[in-house]
Coordinates of C-alpha atoms in Angstrom, one line a residue:
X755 CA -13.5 23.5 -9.2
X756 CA -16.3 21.1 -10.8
X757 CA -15.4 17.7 -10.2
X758 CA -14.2 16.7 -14.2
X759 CA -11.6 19.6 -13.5
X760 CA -9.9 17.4 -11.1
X761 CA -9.8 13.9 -9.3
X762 CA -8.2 11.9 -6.7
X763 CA -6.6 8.3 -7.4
X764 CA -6.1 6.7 -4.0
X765 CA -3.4 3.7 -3.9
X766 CA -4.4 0.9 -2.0
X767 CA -3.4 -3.0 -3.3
X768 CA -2.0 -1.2 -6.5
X769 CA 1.8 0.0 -5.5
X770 CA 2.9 0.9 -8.8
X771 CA 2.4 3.5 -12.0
X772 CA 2.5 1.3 -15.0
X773 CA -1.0 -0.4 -16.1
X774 CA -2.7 1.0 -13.1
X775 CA -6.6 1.4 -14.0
X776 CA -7.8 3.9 -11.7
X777 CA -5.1 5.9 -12.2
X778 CA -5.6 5.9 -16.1
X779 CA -9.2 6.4 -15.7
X780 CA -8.6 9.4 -13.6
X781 CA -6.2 10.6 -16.1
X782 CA -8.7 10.2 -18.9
X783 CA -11.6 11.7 -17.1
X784 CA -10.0 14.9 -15.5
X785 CA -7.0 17.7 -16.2
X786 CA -5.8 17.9 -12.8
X787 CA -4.9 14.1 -10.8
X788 CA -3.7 13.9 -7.3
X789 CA -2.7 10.8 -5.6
X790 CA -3.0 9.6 -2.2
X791 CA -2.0 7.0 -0.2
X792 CA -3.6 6.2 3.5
X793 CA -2.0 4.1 6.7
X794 CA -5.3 3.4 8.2
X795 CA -5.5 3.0 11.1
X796 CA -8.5 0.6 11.6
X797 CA -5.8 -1.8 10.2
X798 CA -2.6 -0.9 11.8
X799 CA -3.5 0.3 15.2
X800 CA -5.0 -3.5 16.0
X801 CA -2.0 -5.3 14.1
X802 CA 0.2 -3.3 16.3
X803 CA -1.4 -4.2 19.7
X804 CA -1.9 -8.1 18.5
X805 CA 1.9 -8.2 17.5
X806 CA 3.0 -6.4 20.5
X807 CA 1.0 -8.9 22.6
X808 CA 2.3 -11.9 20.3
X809 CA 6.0 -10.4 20.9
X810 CA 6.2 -10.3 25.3
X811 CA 8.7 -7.6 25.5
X812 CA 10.0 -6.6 22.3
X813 CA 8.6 -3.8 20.0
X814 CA 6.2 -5.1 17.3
X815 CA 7.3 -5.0 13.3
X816 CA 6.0 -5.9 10.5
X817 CA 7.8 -7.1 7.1
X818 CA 5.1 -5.9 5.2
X819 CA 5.1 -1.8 6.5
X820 CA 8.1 -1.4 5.6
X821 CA 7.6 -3.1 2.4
X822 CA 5.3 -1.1 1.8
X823 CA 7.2 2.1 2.8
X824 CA 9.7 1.4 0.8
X825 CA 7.1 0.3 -2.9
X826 CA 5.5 3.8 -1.8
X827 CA 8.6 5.4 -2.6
X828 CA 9.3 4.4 -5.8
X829 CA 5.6 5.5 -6.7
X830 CA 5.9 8.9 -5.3
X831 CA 9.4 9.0 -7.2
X832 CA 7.5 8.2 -10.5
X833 CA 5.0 10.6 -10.0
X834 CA 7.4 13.3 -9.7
X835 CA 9.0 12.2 -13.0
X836 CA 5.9 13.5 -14.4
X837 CA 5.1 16.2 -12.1
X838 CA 3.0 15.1 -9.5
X839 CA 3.6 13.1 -6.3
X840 CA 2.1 10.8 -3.2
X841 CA 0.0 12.8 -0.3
X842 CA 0.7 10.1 1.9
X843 CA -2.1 10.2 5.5
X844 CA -2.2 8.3 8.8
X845 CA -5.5 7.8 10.1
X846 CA -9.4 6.5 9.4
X847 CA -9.4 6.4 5.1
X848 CA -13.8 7.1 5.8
X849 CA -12.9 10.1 7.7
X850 CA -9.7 11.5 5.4
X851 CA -10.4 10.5 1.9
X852 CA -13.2 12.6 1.8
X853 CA -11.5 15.1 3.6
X854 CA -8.9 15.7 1.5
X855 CA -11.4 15.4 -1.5
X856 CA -12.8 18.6 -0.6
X857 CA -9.6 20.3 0.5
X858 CA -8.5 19.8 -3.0
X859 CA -12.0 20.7 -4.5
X860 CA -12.2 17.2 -6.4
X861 CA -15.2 15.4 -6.6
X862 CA -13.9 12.2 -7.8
X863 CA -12.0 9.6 -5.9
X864 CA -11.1 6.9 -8.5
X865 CA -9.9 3.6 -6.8
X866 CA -9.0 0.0 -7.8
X867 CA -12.1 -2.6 -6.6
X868 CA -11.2 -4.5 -3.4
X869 CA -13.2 -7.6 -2.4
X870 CA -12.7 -8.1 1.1
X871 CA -15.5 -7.8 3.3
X872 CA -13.8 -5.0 5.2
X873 CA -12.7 -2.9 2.3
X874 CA -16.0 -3.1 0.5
X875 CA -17.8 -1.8 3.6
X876 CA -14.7 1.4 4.1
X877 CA -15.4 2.0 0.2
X878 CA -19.2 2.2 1.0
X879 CA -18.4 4.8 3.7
X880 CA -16.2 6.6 1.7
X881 CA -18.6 6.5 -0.9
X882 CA -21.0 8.2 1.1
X883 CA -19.2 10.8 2.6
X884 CA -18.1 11.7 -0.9
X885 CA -21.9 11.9 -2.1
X886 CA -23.1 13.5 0.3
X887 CA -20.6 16.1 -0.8
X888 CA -21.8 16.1 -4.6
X889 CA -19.1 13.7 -5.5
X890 CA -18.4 9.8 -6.2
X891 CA -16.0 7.0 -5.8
X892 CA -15.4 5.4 -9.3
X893 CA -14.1 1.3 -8.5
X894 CA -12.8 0.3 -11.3
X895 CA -11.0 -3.5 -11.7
X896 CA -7.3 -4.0 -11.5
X897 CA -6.0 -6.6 -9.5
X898 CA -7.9 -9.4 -11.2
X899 CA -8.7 -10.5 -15.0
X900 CA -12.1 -11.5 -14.2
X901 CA -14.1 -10.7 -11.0
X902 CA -17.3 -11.9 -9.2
X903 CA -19.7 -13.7 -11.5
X904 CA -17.6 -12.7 -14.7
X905 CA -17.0 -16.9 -15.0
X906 CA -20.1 -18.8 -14.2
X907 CA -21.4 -21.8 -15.0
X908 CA -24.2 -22.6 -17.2
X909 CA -26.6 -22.7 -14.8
X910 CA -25.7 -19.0 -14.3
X911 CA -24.2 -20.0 -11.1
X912 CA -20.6 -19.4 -9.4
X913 CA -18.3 -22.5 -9.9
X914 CA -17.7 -24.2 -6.7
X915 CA -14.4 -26.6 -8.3
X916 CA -11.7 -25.5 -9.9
X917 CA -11.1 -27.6 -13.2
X918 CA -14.3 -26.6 -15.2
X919 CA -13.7 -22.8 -13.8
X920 CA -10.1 -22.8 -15.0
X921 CA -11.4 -24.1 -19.1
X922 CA -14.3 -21.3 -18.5
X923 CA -11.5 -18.9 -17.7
X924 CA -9.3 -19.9 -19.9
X925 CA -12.0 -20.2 -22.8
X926 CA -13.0 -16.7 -22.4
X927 CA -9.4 -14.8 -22.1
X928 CA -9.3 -12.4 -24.7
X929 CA -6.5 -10.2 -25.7
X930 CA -8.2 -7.3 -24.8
X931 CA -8.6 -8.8 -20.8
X932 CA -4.5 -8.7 -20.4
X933 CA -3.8 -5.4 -22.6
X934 CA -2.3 -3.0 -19.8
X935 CA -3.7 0.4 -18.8
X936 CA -2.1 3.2 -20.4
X937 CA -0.6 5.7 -17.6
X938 CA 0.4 8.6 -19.6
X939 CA -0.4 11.9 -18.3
X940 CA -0.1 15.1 -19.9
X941 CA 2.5 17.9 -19.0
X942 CA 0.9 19.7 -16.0
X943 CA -2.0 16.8 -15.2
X944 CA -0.5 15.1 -12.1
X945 CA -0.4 17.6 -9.3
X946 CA 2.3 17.3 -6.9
X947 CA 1.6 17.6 -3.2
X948 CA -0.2 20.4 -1.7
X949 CA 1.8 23.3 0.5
X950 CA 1.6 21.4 4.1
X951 CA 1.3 18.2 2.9
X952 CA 4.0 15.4 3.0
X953 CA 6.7 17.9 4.9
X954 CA 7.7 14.3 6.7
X955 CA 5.7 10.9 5.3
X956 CA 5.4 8.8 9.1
X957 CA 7.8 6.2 9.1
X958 CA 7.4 2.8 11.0
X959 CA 8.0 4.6 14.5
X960 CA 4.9 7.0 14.1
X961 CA 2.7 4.1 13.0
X962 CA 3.2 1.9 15.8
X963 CA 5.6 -0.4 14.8
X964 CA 9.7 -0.5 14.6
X965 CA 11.8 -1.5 11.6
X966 CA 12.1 -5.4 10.4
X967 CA 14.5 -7.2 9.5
X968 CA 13.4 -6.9 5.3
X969 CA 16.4 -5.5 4.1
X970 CA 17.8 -8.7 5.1
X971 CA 15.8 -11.3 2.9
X972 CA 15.6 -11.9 -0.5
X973 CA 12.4 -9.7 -1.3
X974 CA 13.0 -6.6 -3.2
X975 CA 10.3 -4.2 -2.7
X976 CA 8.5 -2.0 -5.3
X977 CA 8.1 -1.9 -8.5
X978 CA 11.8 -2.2 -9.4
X979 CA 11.8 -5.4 -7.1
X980 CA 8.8 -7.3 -8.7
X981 CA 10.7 -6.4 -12.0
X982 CA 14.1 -8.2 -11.0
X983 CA 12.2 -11.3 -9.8
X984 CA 9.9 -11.6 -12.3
X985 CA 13.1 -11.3 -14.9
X986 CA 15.0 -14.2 -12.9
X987 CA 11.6 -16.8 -12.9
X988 CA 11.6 -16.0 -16.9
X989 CA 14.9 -17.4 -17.3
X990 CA 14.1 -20.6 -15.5
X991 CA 10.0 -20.8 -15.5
X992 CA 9.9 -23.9 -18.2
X993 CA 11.3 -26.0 -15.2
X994 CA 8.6 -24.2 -12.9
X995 CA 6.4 -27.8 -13.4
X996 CA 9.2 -30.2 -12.1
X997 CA 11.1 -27.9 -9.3
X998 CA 8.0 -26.2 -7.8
X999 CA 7.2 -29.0 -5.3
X1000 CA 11.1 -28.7 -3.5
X1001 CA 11.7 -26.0 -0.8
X1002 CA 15.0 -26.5 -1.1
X1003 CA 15.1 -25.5 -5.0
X1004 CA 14.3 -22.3 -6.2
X1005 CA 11.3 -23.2 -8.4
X1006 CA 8.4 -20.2 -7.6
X1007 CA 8.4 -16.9 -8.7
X1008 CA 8.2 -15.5 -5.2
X1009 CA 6.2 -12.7 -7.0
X1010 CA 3.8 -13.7 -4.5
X1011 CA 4.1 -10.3 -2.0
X1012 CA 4.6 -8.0 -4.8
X1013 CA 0.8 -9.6 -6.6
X1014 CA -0.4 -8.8 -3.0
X1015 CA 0.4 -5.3 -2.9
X1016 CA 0.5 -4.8 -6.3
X1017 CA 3.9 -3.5 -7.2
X1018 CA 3.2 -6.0 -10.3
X1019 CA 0.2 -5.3 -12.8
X1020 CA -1.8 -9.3 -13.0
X1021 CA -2.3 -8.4 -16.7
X1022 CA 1.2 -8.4 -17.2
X1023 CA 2.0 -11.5 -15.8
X1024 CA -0.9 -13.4 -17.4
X1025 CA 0.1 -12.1 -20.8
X1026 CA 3.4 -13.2 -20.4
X1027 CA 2.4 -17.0 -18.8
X1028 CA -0.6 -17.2 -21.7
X1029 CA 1.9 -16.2 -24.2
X1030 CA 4.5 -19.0 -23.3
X1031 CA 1.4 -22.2 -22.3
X1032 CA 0.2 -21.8 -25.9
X1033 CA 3.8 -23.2 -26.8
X1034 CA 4.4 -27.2 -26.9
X1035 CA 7.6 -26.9 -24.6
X1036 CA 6.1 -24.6 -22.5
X1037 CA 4.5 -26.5 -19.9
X1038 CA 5.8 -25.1 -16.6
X1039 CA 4.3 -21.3 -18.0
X1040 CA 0.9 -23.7 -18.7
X1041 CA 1.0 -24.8 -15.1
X1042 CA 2.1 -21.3 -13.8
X1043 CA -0.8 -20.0 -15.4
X1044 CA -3.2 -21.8 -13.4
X1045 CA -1.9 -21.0 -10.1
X1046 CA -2.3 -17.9 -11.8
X1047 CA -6.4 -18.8 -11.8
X1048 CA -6.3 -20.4 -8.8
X1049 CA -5.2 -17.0 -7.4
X1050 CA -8.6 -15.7 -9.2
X1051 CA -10.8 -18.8 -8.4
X1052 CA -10.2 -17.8 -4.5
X1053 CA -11.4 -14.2 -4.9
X1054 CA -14.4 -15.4 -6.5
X1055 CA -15.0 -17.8 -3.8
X1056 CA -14.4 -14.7 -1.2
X1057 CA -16.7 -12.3 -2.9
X1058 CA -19.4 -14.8 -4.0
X1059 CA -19.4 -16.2 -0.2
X1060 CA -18.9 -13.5 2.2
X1061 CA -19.4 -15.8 4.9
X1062 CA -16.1 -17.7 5.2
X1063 CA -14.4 -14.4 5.4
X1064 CA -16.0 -14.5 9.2
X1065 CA -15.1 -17.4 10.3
X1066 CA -17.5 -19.7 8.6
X1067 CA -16.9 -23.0 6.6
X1068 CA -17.3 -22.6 2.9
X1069 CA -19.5 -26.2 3.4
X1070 CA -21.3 -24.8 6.7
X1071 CA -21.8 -28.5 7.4
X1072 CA -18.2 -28.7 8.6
X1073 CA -18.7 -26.1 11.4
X1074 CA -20.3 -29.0 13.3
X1075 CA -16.9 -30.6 13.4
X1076 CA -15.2 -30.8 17.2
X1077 CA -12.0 -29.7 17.5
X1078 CA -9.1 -30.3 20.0
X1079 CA -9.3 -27.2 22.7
X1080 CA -7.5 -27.0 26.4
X1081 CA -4.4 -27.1 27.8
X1082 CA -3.0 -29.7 25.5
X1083 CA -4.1 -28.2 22.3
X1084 CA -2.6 -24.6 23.3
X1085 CA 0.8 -26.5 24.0
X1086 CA 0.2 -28.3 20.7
X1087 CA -0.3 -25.2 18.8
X1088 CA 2.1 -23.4 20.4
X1089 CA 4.7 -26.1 19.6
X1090 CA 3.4 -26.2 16.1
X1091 CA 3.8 -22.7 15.5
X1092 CA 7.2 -22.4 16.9
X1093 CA 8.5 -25.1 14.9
X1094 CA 8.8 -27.3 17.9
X1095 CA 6.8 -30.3 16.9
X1096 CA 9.4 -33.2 16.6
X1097 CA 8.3 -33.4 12.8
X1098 CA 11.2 -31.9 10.9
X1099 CA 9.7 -30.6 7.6
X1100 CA 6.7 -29.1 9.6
X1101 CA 8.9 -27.6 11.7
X1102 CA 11.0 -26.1 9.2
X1103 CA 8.3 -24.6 7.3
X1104 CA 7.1 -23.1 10.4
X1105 CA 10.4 -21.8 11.3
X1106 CA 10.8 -20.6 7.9
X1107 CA 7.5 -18.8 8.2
X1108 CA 8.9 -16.5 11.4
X1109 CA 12.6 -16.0 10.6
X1110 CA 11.5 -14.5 6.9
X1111 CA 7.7 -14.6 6.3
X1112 CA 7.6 -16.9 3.7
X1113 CA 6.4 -20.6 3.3
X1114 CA 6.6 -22.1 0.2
X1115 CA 3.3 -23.6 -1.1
X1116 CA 3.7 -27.0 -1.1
X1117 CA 4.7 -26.9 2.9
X1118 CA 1.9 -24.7 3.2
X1119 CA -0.2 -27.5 2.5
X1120 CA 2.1 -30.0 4.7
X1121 CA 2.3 -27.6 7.6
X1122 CA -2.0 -26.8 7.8
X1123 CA -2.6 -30.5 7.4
X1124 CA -0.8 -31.4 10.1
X1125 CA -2.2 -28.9 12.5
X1126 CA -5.6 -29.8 11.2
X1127 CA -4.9 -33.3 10.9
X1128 CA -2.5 -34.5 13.0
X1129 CA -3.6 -32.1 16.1
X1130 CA -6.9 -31.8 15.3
X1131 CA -6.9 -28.2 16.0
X1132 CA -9.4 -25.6 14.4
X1133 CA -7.8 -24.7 10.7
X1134 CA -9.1 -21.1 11.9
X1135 CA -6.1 -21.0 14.4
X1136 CA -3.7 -21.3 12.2
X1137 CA -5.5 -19.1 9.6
X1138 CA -4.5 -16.5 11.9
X1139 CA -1.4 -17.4 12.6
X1140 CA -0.3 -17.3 8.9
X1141 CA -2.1 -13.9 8.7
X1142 CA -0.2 -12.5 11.0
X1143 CA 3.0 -13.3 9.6
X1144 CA 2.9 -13.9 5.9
X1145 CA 4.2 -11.1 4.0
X1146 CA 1.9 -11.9 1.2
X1147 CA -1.1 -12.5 3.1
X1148 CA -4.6 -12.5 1.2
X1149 CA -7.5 -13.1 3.0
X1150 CA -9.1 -15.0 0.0
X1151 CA -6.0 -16.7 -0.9
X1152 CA -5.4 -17.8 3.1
X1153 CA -9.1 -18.5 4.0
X1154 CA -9.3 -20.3 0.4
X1155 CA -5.8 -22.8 1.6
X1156 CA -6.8 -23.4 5.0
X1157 CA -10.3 -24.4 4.0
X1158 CA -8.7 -26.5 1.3
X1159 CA -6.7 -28.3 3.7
X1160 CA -9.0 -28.8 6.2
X1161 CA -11.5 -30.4 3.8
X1162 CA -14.3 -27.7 4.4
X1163 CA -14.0 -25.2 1.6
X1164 CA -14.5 -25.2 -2.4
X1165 CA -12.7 -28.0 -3.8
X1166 CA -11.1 -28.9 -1.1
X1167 CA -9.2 -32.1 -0.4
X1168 CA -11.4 -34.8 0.9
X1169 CA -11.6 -35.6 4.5
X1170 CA -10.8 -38.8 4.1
X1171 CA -7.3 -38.0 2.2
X1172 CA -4.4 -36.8 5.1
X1173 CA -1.4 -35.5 4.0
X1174 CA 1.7 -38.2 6.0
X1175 CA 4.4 -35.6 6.8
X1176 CA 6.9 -38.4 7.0
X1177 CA 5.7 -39.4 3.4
X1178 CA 6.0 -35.8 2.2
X1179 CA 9.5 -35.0 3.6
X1180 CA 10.5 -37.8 1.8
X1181 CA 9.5 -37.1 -1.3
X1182 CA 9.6 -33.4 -1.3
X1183 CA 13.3 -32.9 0.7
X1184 CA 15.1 -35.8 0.1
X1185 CA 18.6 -34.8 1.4
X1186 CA 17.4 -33.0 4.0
X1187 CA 18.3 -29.6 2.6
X1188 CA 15.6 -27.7 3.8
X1189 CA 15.1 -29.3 6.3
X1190 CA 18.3 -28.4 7.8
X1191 CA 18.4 -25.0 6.4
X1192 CA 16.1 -24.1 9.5
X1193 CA 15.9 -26.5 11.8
X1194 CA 19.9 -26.4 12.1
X1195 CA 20.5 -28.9 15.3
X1196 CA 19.2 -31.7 13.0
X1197 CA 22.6 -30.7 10.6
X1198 CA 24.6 -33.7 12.7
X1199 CA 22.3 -36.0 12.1
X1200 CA 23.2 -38.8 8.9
X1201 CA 20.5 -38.2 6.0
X1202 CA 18.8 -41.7 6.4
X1203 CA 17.5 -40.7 9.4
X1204 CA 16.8 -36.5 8.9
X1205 CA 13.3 -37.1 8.6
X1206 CA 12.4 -39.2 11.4
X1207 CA 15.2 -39.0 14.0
X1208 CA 13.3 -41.0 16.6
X1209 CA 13.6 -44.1 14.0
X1210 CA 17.1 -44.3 14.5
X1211 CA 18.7 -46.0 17.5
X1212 CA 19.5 -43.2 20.5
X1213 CA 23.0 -45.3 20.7
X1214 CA 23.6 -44.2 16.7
X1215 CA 22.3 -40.7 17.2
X1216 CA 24.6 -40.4 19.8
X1217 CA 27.1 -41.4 18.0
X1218 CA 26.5 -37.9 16.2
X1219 CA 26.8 -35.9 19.4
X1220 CA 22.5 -35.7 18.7
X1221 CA 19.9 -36.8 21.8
X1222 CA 16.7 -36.8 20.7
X1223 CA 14.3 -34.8 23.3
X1224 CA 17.4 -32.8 24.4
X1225 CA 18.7 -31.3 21.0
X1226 CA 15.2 -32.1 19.0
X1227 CA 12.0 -32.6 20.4
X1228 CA 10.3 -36.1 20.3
X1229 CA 7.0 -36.2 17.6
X1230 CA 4.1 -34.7 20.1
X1231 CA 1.6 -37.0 18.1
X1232 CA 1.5 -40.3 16.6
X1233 CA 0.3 -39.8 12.8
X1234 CA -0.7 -43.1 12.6
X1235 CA -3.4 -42.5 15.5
X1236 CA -4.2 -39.0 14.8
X1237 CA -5.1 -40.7 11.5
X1238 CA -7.4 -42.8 13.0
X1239 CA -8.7 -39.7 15.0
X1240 CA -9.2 -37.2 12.0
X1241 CA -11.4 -40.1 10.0
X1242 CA -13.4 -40.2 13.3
X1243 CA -13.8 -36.9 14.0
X1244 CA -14.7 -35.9 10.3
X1245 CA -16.9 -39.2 10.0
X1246 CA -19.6 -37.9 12.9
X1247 CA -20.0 -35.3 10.5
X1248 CA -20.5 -37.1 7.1
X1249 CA -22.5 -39.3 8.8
X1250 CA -25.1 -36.7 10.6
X1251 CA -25.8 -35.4 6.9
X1252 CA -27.3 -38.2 5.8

């Protein structure tokens, strides 16, 4: 069979059938289509020994396998309502992409573009296993508007802050960028299966991992659950500007996971956010919107500066800067990771973090300060602590955040400016609702003093059947000197530049 005669669309970040571009591509260019999707094992047989190691005795999981089991089904259900259907594989996607491209006698594999460092070298391999065979792998873009150095500035160069990319972005949307993919195949064009393949897709046992606890939480999987929550934030997204700052309201989208794996098309949600920002008393869709870009800005960053995917600092200056290591440190990281640092909003945002995988954004900026901060410990330590368990984990997002907050990536907050957790639980939780929502022993304690219990008298606390250091932990650090610590410790490094 000559490779226009038939093609294979492999599903990666792109869980879904509607405005799907390599899937309409391969529609366009060939009269047969099969789809594939691959658990590689490169990715989960590591995740499954790091979690097992992170977990003592207990089996590892993982939120996101299963939500990604379960978006897999709706796409292999969609496919069949047209015909066709998933191949789902287990193993290396360099050794069975290609394989399966010649068992089908296609010479195409058409796949949306990834920009990790990672993927781009497995596409590479793919690609040349393919060639090598007479075929190709078409990238085509999908899970962002504009890509590498499609917004530069005058100088030809990427933009390294955010502002003047955001008007270059926004100054060269066009309708055509956010018009979705057509996905509509012809009567006979998707192929289902092959005999032999897909008699039993692996389930979370045969990949290493046990069930989670997702059913549990509020995160609807697939395409049907980006759908329902993307309907609920358009009921209340002109508030998004004044409510998105307070974990205790419900101002995101939480579309967050589903942009991730995308069970939700970016075009669509841009054209939707652009179409509301242009309107006067539409301001939360305006500010929407740019997290929107910010989202964008990041996978510039990542692809235009491979480096900081390895460990480096966007502004390799800042690797010079000592961090806290030993003994103390692991307890301090251990204690900040476990919610267990006497600080009640960090320590609800941390606990948060385990019990659902989800932090909302504004204490994702409270919680990395501190640990950056207030501990002093490397911002690459709890980069991979939030990888592990964030069920919308990006690397170009996460990298892009911690370097923000740690004052050594693009446009990052200056050194010299330190988040005050106190300050921010204030402002950001003022009855305590959140805070209490997770860190439930501090529920008897009296709102004036939920934010800093060791402020209050021991004789009042007790008062509330509450003794700090027995039913709360006392702060593990002073902010006020670690303060004084971070200026120093950043400060050695300003100052050896000049």
């Amino acid at each position: 069979m000559s490779p226009e005669h038939g093609a294979l669309v492999w599903f990666r970040r792109d869980l879904r059938t509607d405005d799907h571009a390599a899937l309409s591509r391969a529609l366009a260019a060939a009269e047969r289509v099969w789809c594939v999707f691959v658990f590689d094992t490169t990715i989960l047989d590591p995740l499954s020994q790091r979690k097992r190691a992170g977990q003592a005795e207990r089996a590892p999981w993982d939120r996101r396998l299963d939500f990604i089991l379960a978006s897999l089904k709706e796409v292999d259900a969609s496919l069949r309502r047209h015909g066709g259907g998933l191949i789902v594989l287990h193993g290396d996607p360099a050794e069975c992409v290609p394989r399966l491209a010649e068992q089908l006698g296609t010479g195409q594999v058409f796949v949306n573009r990834d920009y990790e460092p990672a993927a781009i070298a497995r596409d590479a391999a793919v690609d040349r296993q393919l060639q090598a065979a007479g075929g190709k792998l078409v990238s085509c873009k999908d899970q962002v508007i504009f890509e590498r150095d499609d917004i530069v500035n005058l100088q030809g160069r990427p933009y390294s802050v955010f502002t003047p990319y955001k008007r270059a972005w926004l100054a060269r949307l066009t309708p055509g960028d956010i018009e979705p993919y057509g996905v509509d195949p012809r009567p006979g064009q998707l192929c289902p299966p092959p005999p032999g393949a897909n008699r039993e897709w692996p389930g979370v046992n045969q990949l290493g991992f046990v069930p989670s606890d997702l059913s549990t939480l509020n995160l609807p999987p697939g395409m049907s659950g980006a759908a329902r929550l993307f309907d609920d934030f358009a009921q209340r997204i002109e508030r998004y500007g004044e409510q998105r700052d307070f974990p205790a309201v419900k101002g995101p989208s939480y579309l967050s996971t589903h942009l991730r794996f995308g069970t939700v098309s970016i075009r669509s949600l841009v054209r939707a956010a652009h179409a509301l920002s242009v309107q006067p008393q539409h301001s939360g869709a305006a500010l929407w919107l740019s997290e929107l870009i910010w989202r964008e800005f990041f996978f510039m960053v990542l692809a235009m500066n491979p480096h900081v995917a390895s460990g480096a600092s966007f502004k390799r200056e800042y690797d010079a800067v000592r961090w806290e290591t030993g003994p103390q440190a692991d307890a301090d990281f251990d204690a900040w990771r476990e919610g267990r640092t006497g600080y009640p909003l960090v320590d609800a945002a941390m606990r948060q973090l385990l019990r659902t995988g989800y932090m909302h954004n504004r204490l994702r900026m409270v919680a990395a300060s501190f640990l950056v901060k207030d501990l002093g410990i490397d911002w690459r330590r709890g980069e991979a602590h939030f990888a592990e368990w964030l069920n919308d984990f990006d690397l170009a997002a996460n990298n892009g955040g911690w370097q923000w907050a740690a004052s050594t990536g693009c446009d990052a907050q200056p050194w010299f400016r330190i988040f005050n957790p106190l300050t921010q639980s204030r402002q950001y939780d003022p009855q305590g609702r959140f805070i209490t929502r997770y860190v439930t022993e501090l529920a008897k304690v009296p709102t004036e003093w939920i934010h800093a219990p060791w402020l209050a008298q021991p004789a009042r606390l007790a008062e509330h059947g509450f003794v700090l250091g027995r039913d709360y932990p006392w702060p593990i650090v002073d902010h006020a000197k670690a303060r004084v610590s971070t200026l120093a410790r950043y400060q050695a490094v300003a100052s050896a530049e000049r």
